[in-house]
Amino acid sequence: LRKQCTPAPYRRIRRWEHEAVLDRMQRRLDRQLDAMTIRRRTVEHVFGTLKHWMGSTHFQMRRLGNVSTEMSLHVLAYNLKRVIRILGFAKTLRAMKLAGA
C-alpha cells in the first residue's frame, strides 16, 4: 500500500511557520459562525466606496510610495466626509480648530 502512495521512504509534511495562527483563527470562526458576515457588512462597504471613488480598476499613480499616498488620501477623504456627516460641518470645524490649537 505504501508504494501506491509515495515513492519516498519517508513522509514529508509541509507547514508554514505561522500555521498555528491560522488554526486558532479558524477555530474562533468555527465557534462564531456569523463573525465573517458581520465583518463583511462593516468593512466591505468602505472598500467598495473607496474603489468606486478611485475609478474601480486602478490607481492613478505608479510605484509603491505614490500608490500608498494616493490610498491614504482616499481614506482621509472618506473619514473626513463621515465625520462631517455624523457631527455636522460646524462641529467638525470647531473640533479641527481645537485639535490644531
CSV table of N, CA and C in Angstrom, one decimal:
chain,number,residue,atom,x,y,z
A,1,LEU,N,0.8,-1.2,0.0
A,1,LEU,CA,0.0,0.0,0.0
A,1,LEU,C,0.9,1.3,0.0
A,2,ARG,N,2.0,1.3,0.7
A,2,ARG,CA,2.9,2.4,0.8
A,2,ARG,C,3.4,2.8,-0.6
A,3,LYS,N,3.7,1.8,-1.4
A,3,LYS,CA,4.3,2.0,-2.8
A,3,LYS,C,3.3,2.7,-3.6
A,4,GLN,N,2.0,2.5,-3.4
A,4,GLN,CA,1.0,3.2,-4.2
A,4,GLN,C,0.8,4.7,-3.8
A,5,CYS,N,1.2,5.0,-2.5
A,5,CYS,CA,1.0,6.4,-2.0
A,5,CYS,C,2.2,7.3,-2.4
A,6,THR,N,3.4,6.9,-2.1
A,6,THR,CA,4.6,7.7,-2.3
A,6,THR,C,5.8,6.9,-2.6
A,7,PRO,N,6.7,7.4,-3.5
A,7,PRO,CA,7.9,6.7,-3.8
A,7,PRO,C,9.0,6.9,-2.7
A,8,ALA,N,8.9,7.9,-1.9
A,8,ALA,CA,9.9,8.2,-0.9
A,8,ALA,C,9.8,7.2,0.3
A,9,PRO,N,10.9,7.0,0.9
A,9,PRO,CA,10.9,6.1,2.1
A,9,PRO,C,10.3,6.8,3.4
A,10,TYR,N,10.1,8.0,3.3
A,10,TYR,CA,9.6,8.8,4.4
A,10,TYR,C,8.5,9.7,3.9
A,11,ARG,N,7.7,10.3,4.9
A,11,ARG,CA,6.7,11.2,4.5
A,11,ARG,C,7.0,12.6,5.0
A,12,ARG,N,6.9,13.5,4.1
A,12,ARG,CA,7.2,14.9,4.4
A,12,ARG,C,5.9,15.7,4.4
A,13,ILE,N,5.8,16.5,5.5
A,13,ILE,CA,4.6,17.3,5.7
A,13,ILE,C,5.1,18.8,5.7
A,14,ARG,N,4.6,19.6,4.9
A,14,ARG,CA,5.0,21.0,4.8
A,14,ARG,C,4.0,21.8,5.6
A,15,ARG,N,4.5,22.7,6.4
A,15,ARG,CA,3.7,23.6,7.2
A,15,ARG,C,4.3,24.9,7.4
A,16,TRP,N,3.5,26.0,7.2
A,16,TRP,CA,4.1,27.3,7.3
A,16,TRP,C,4.4,27.6,8.8
A,17,GLU,N,5.4,28.4,9.1
A,17,GLU,CA,5.9,28.6,10.5
A,17,GLU,C,4.8,29.2,11.3
A,18,HIS,N,3.9,30.0,10.7
A,18,HIS,CA,2.8,30.6,11.5
A,18,HIS,C,1.5,30.0,11.3
A,19,GLU,N,1.5,28.7,10.9
A,19,GLU,CA,0.2,28.0,10.7
A,19,GLU,C,-0.6,27.9,11.9
A,20,ALA,N,0.0,27.9,13.1
A,20,ALA,CA,-0.8,27.9,14.3
A,20,ALA,C,-1.7,29.1,14.4
A,21,VAL,N,-1.3,30.2,13.9
A,21,VAL,CA,-2.1,31.4,14.0
A,21,VAL,C,-3.4,31.2,13.1
A,22,LEU,N,-3.2,30.7,12.0
A,22,LEU,CA,-4.4,30.4,11.1
A,22,LEU,C,-5.3,29.4,11.7
A,23,ASP,N,-4.7,28.4,12.4
A,23,ASP,CA,-5.5,27.3,13.0
A,23,ASP,C,-6.4,27.9,14.2
A,24,ARG,N,-5.8,28.8,15.0
A,24,ARG,CA,-6.5,29.5,16.0
A,24,ARG,C,-7.7,30.3,15.5
A,25,MET,N,-7.3,31.1,14.4
A,25,MET,CA,-8.4,31.9,13.8
A,25,MET,C,-9.5,31.0,13.3
A,26,GLN,N,-9.2,29.9,12.6
A,26,GLN,CA,-10.2,29.0,12.1
A,26,GLN,C,-11.1,28.5,13.2
A,27,ARG,N,-10.5,28.1,14.4
A,27,ARG,CA,-11.3,27.6,15.5
A,27,ARG,C,-12.2,28.7,16.0
A,28,ARG,N,-11.7,30.0,16.1
A,28,ARG,CA,-12.6,31.1,16.5
A,28,ARG,C,-13.8,31.3,15.5
A,29,LEU,N,-13.5,31.2,14.3
A,29,LEU,CA,-14.5,31.3,13.3
A,29,LEU,C,-15.5,30.2,13.3
A,30,ASP,N,-15.0,29.0,13.7
A,30,ASP,CA,-15.9,27.8,13.8
A,30,ASP,C,-16.9,28.0,15.0
A,31,ARG,N,-16.4,28.7,16.0
A,31,ARG,CA,-17.3,28.9,17.2
A,31,ARG,C,-18.3,30.1,16.9
A,32,GLN,N,-17.9,31.1,16.2
A,32,GLN,CA,-18.7,32.2,15.9
A,32,GLN,C,-19.0,32.2,14.4
A,33,LEU,N,-20.1,31.5,14.1
A,33,LEU,CA,-20.4,31.3,12.7
A,33,LEU,C,-20.7,32.6,11.9
A,34,ASP,N,-21.3,33.6,12.6
A,34,ASP,CA,-21.6,34.9,11.9
A,34,ASP,C,-20.5,35.9,11.9
A,35,ALA,N,-19.3,35.6,12.4
A,35,ALA,CA,-18.3,36.6,12.5
A,35,ALA,C,-17.9,37.2,11.2
A,36,MET,N,-17.7,36.3,10.2
A,36,MET,CA,-17.3,36.9,8.9
A,36,MET,C,-18.5,37.6,8.2
A,37,THR,N,-19.7,37.3,8.5
A,37,THR,CA,-20.8,38.0,7.9
A,37,THR,C,-20.8,39.4,8.5
A,38,ILE,N,-20.6,39.5,9.8
A,38,ILE,CA,-20.6,40.9,10.4
A,38,ILE,C,-19.4,41.7,9.9
A,39,ARG,N,-18.2,41.0,9.7
A,39,ARG,CA,-17.1,41.7,9.2
A,39,ARG,C,-17.3,42.2,7.8
A,40,ARG,N,-17.9,41.4,7.0
A,40,ARG,CA,-18.2,41.8,5.6
A,40,ARG,C,-19.1,43.0,5.6
A,41,ARG,N,-20.1,43.0,6.5
A,41,ARG,CA,-21.1,44.1,6.5
A,41,ARG,C,-20.4,45.4,6.9
A,42,THR,N,-19.5,45.4,7.8
A,42,THR,CA,-18.9,46.6,8.3
A,42,THR,C,-17.7,47.1,7.4
A,43,VAL,N,-17.0,46.2,6.8
A,43,VAL,CA,-15.8,46.6,6.1
A,43,VAL,C,-16.0,46.7,4.6
A,44,GLU,N,-16.7,45.8,4.0
A,44,GLU,CA,-16.8,45.8,2.5
A,44,GLU,C,-17.4,47.0,2.0
A,45,HIS,N,-18.3,47.6,2.7
A,45,HIS,CA,-18.9,48.9,2.2
A,45,HIS,C,-17.9,50.0,2.0
A,46,VAL,N,-17.0,50.1,3.0
A,46,VAL,CA,-16.0,51.1,3.0
A,46,VAL,C,-15.1,50.9,1.8
A,47,PHE,N,-14.6,49.6,1.6
A,47,PHE,CA,-13.7,49.4,0.4
A,47,PHE,C,-14.4,49.5,-0.9
A,48,GLY,N,-15.7,49.2,-0.9
A,48,GLY,CA,-16.4,49.4,-2.2
A,48,GLY,C,-16.6,50.8,-2.5
A,49,THR,N,-16.8,51.7,-1.5
A,49,THR,CA,-16.9,53.1,-1.7
A,49,THR,C,-15.6,53.7,-2.2
A,50,LEU,N,-14.5,53.3,-1.5
A,50,LEU,CA,-13.2,53.8,-1.9
A,50,LEU,C,-12.8,53.3,-3.3
A,51,LYS,N,-13.1,52.1,-3.7
A,51,LYS,CA,-12.8,51.6,-5.0
A,51,LYS,C,-13.6,52.3,-6.1
A,52,HIS,N,-14.9,52.7,-5.8
A,52,HIS,CA,-15.7,53.4,-6.7
A,52,HIS,C,-15.1,54.8,-6.9
A,53,TRP,N,-14.7,55.5,-5.8
A,53,TRP,CA,-14.0,56.8,-5.9
A,53,TRP,C,-12.8,56.8,-6.8
A,54,MET,N,-12.0,55.7,-6.6
A,54,MET,CA,-10.7,55.6,-7.3
A,54,MET,C,-10.9,55.2,-8.8
A,55,GLY,N,-12.0,54.9,-9.2
A,55,GLY,CA,-12.2,54.6,-10.6
A,55,GLY,C,-12.4,53.1,-10.8
A,56,SER,N,-12.5,52.3,-9.8
A,56,SER,CA,-12.8,50.9,-9.8
A,56,SER,C,-11.8,50.0,-10.4
A,57,THR,N,-10.8,50.4,-11.1
A,57,THR,CA,-9.9,49.5,-11.8
A,57,THR,C,-8.5,49.6,-11.4
A,58,HIS,N,-8.0,50.8,-11.2
A,58,HIS,CA,-6.6,51.0,-11.0
A,58,HIS,C,-6.3,52.3,-10.2
A,59,PHE,N,-5.1,52.4,-9.7
A,59,PHE,CA,-4.6,53.6,-9.1
A,59,PHE,C,-4.1,54.6,-10.2
A,60,GLN,N,-4.2,55.9,-9.9
A,60,GLN,CA,-3.7,56.8,-10.9
A,60,GLN,C,-2.2,56.9,-10.9
A,61,MET,N,-1.5,56.6,-9.8
A,61,MET,CA,-0.1,56.7,-9.7
A,61,MET,C,0.6,55.3,-9.9
A,62,ARG,N,1.9,55.4,-10.0
A,62,ARG,CA,2.7,54.2,-10.1
A,62,ARG,C,3.8,54.3,-9.0
A,63,ARG,N,4.3,53.1,-8.7
A,63,ARG,CA,5.3,52.9,-7.6
A,63,ARG,C,4.6,52.9,-6.2
A,64,LEU,N,5.2,52.1,-5.4
A,64,LEU,CA,4.5,51.8,-4.1
A,64,LEU,C,4.3,53.0,-3.2
A,65,GLY,N,5.3,53.9,-3.2
A,65,GLY,CA,5.2,55.1,-2.3
A,65,GLY,C,4.1,56.0,-2.8
A,66,ASN,N,4.0,56.2,-4.1
A,66,ASN,CA,2.9,57.0,-4.7
A,66,ASN,C,1.5,56.4,-4.5
A,67,VAL,N,1.4,55.1,-4.7
A,67,VAL,CA,0.2,54.4,-4.6
A,67,VAL,C,-0.3,54.5,-3.1
A,68,SER,N,0.7,54.3,-2.2
A,68,SER,CA,0.4,54.4,-0.8
A,68,SER,C,-0.2,55.8,-0.4
A,69,THR,N,0.5,56.8,-1.0
A,69,THR,CA,0.0,58.2,-0.7
A,69,THR,C,-1.4,58.4,-1.3
A,70,GLU,N,-1.6,57.9,-2.5
A,70,GLU,CA,-3.0,58.0,-3.1
A,70,GLU,C,-4.0,57.3,-2.3
A,71,MET,N,-3.7,56.1,-1.8
A,71,MET,CA,-4.7,55.4,-1.0
A,71,MET,C,-4.9,56.1,0.4
A,72,SER,N,-3.9,56.7,0.9
A,72,SER,CA,-4.0,57.4,2.2
A,72,SER,C,-4.9,58.6,2.0
A,73,LEU,N,-4.8,59.3,0.9
A,73,LEU,CA,-5.6,60.5,0.7
A,73,LEU,C,-7.1,60.1,0.5
A,74,HIS,N,-7.3,58.9,-0.2
A,74,HIS,CA,-8.7,58.5,-0.3
A,74,HIS,C,-9.3,58.1,1.0
A,75,VAL,N,-8.5,57.4,1.9
A,75,VAL,CA,-9.0,57.1,3.2
A,75,VAL,C,-9.3,58.3,4.0
A,76,LEU,N,-8.4,59.3,4.0
A,76,LEU,CA,-8.6,60.5,4.7
A,76,LEU,C,-9.8,61.2,4.2
A,77,ALA,N,-10.1,61.3,2.9
A,77,ALA,CA,-11.3,61.9,2.4
A,77,ALA,C,-12.5,61.2,2.9
A,78,TYR,N,-12.5,59.9,2.9
A,78,TYR,CA,-13.6,59.1,3.3
A,78,TYR,C,-13.9,59.4,4.8
A,79,ASN,N,-12.9,59.3,5.6
A,79,ASN,CA,-13.1,59.6,7.0
A,79,ASN,C,-13.6,61.0,7.3
A,80,LEU,N,-13.1,62.0,6.6
A,80,LEU,CA,-13.5,63.3,6.8
A,80,LEU,C,-15.0,63.5,6.4
A,81,LYS,N,-15.4,62.9,5.3
A,81,LYS,CA,-16.8,63.0,4.9
A,81,LYS,C,-17.7,62.4,5.9
A,82,ARG,N,-17.2,61.2,6.5
A,82,ARG,CA,-18.1,60.6,7.5
A,82,ARG,C,-18.2,61.4,8.8
A,83,VAL,N,-17.1,62.0,9.2
A,83,VAL,CA,-17.1,62.9,10.4
A,83,VAL,C,-18.1,64.1,10.2
A,84,ILE,N,-18.0,64.7,9.0
A,84,ILE,CA,-18.8,65.8,8.7
A,84,ILE,C,-20.3,65.4,8.7
A,85,ARG,N,-20.6,64.2,8.1
A,85,ARG,CA,-21.9,63.7,8.0
A,85,ARG,C,-22.5,63.4,9.5
A,86,ILE,N,-21.6,62.9,10.3
A,86,ILE,CA,-22.0,62.5,11.7
A,86,ILE,C,-22.2,63.7,12.6
A,87,LEU,N,-21.1,64.5,12.6
A,87,LEU,CA,-21.1,65.7,13.5
A,87,LEU,C,-21.8,66.9,13.0
A,88,GLY,N,-21.7,67.1,11.6
A,88,GLY,CA,-22.1,68.3,11.0
A,88,GLY,C,-20.9,69.2,10.8
A,89,PHE,N,-21.0,70.1,9.8
A,89,PHE,CA,-19.9,70.9,9.4
A,89,PHE,C,-19.3,71.8,10.5
A,90,ALA,N,-20.2,72.4,11.2
A,90,ALA,CA,-19.8,73.4,12.3
A,90,ALA,C,-19.1,72.7,13.4
A,91,LYS,N,-19.6,71.6,13.9
A,91,LYS,CA,-18.9,70.9,15.0
A,91,LYS,C,-17.6,70.3,14.5
A,92,THR,N,-17.5,69.8,13.3
A,92,THR,CA,-16.3,69.3,12.7
A,92,THR,C,-15.2,70.4,12.7
A,93,LEU,N,-15.6,71.5,12.1
A,93,LEU,CA,-14.7,72.7,12.0
A,93,LEU,C,-14.2,73.1,13.4
A,94,ARG,N,-15.1,73.1,14.4
A,94,ARG,CA,-14.7,73.5,15.8
A,94,ARG,C,-13.7,72.5,16.3
A,95,ALA,N,-14.0,71.2,16.1
A,95,ALA,CA,-13.1,70.2,16.6
A,95,ALA,C,-11.7,70.2,15.9
A,96,MET,N,-11.7,70.6,14.7
A,96,MET,CA,-10.4,70.7,14.0
A,96,MET,C,-9.6,71.9,14.5
A,97,LYS,N,-10.3,73.0,14.8
A,97,LYS,CA,-9.6,74.2,15.3
A,97,LYS,C,-9.1,73.8,16.7
A,98,LEU,N,-9.8,73.1,17.6
A,98,LEU,CA,-9.3,72.7,18.9
A,98,LEU,C,-8.2,71.8,18.8
A,99,ALA,N,-8.2,70.9,17.8
A,99,ALA,CA,-7.1,69.9,17.7
A,99,ALA,C,-5.8,70.6,17.2
A,100,GLY,N,-6.0,71.7,16.4
A,100,GLY,CA,-4.8,72.4,15.9
A,100,GLY,C,-4.2,73.4,16.9
A,101,ALA,N,-5.0,73.8,17.9
A,101,ALA,CA,-4.5,74.8,18.9
A,101,ALA,C,-3.7,74.2,20.0
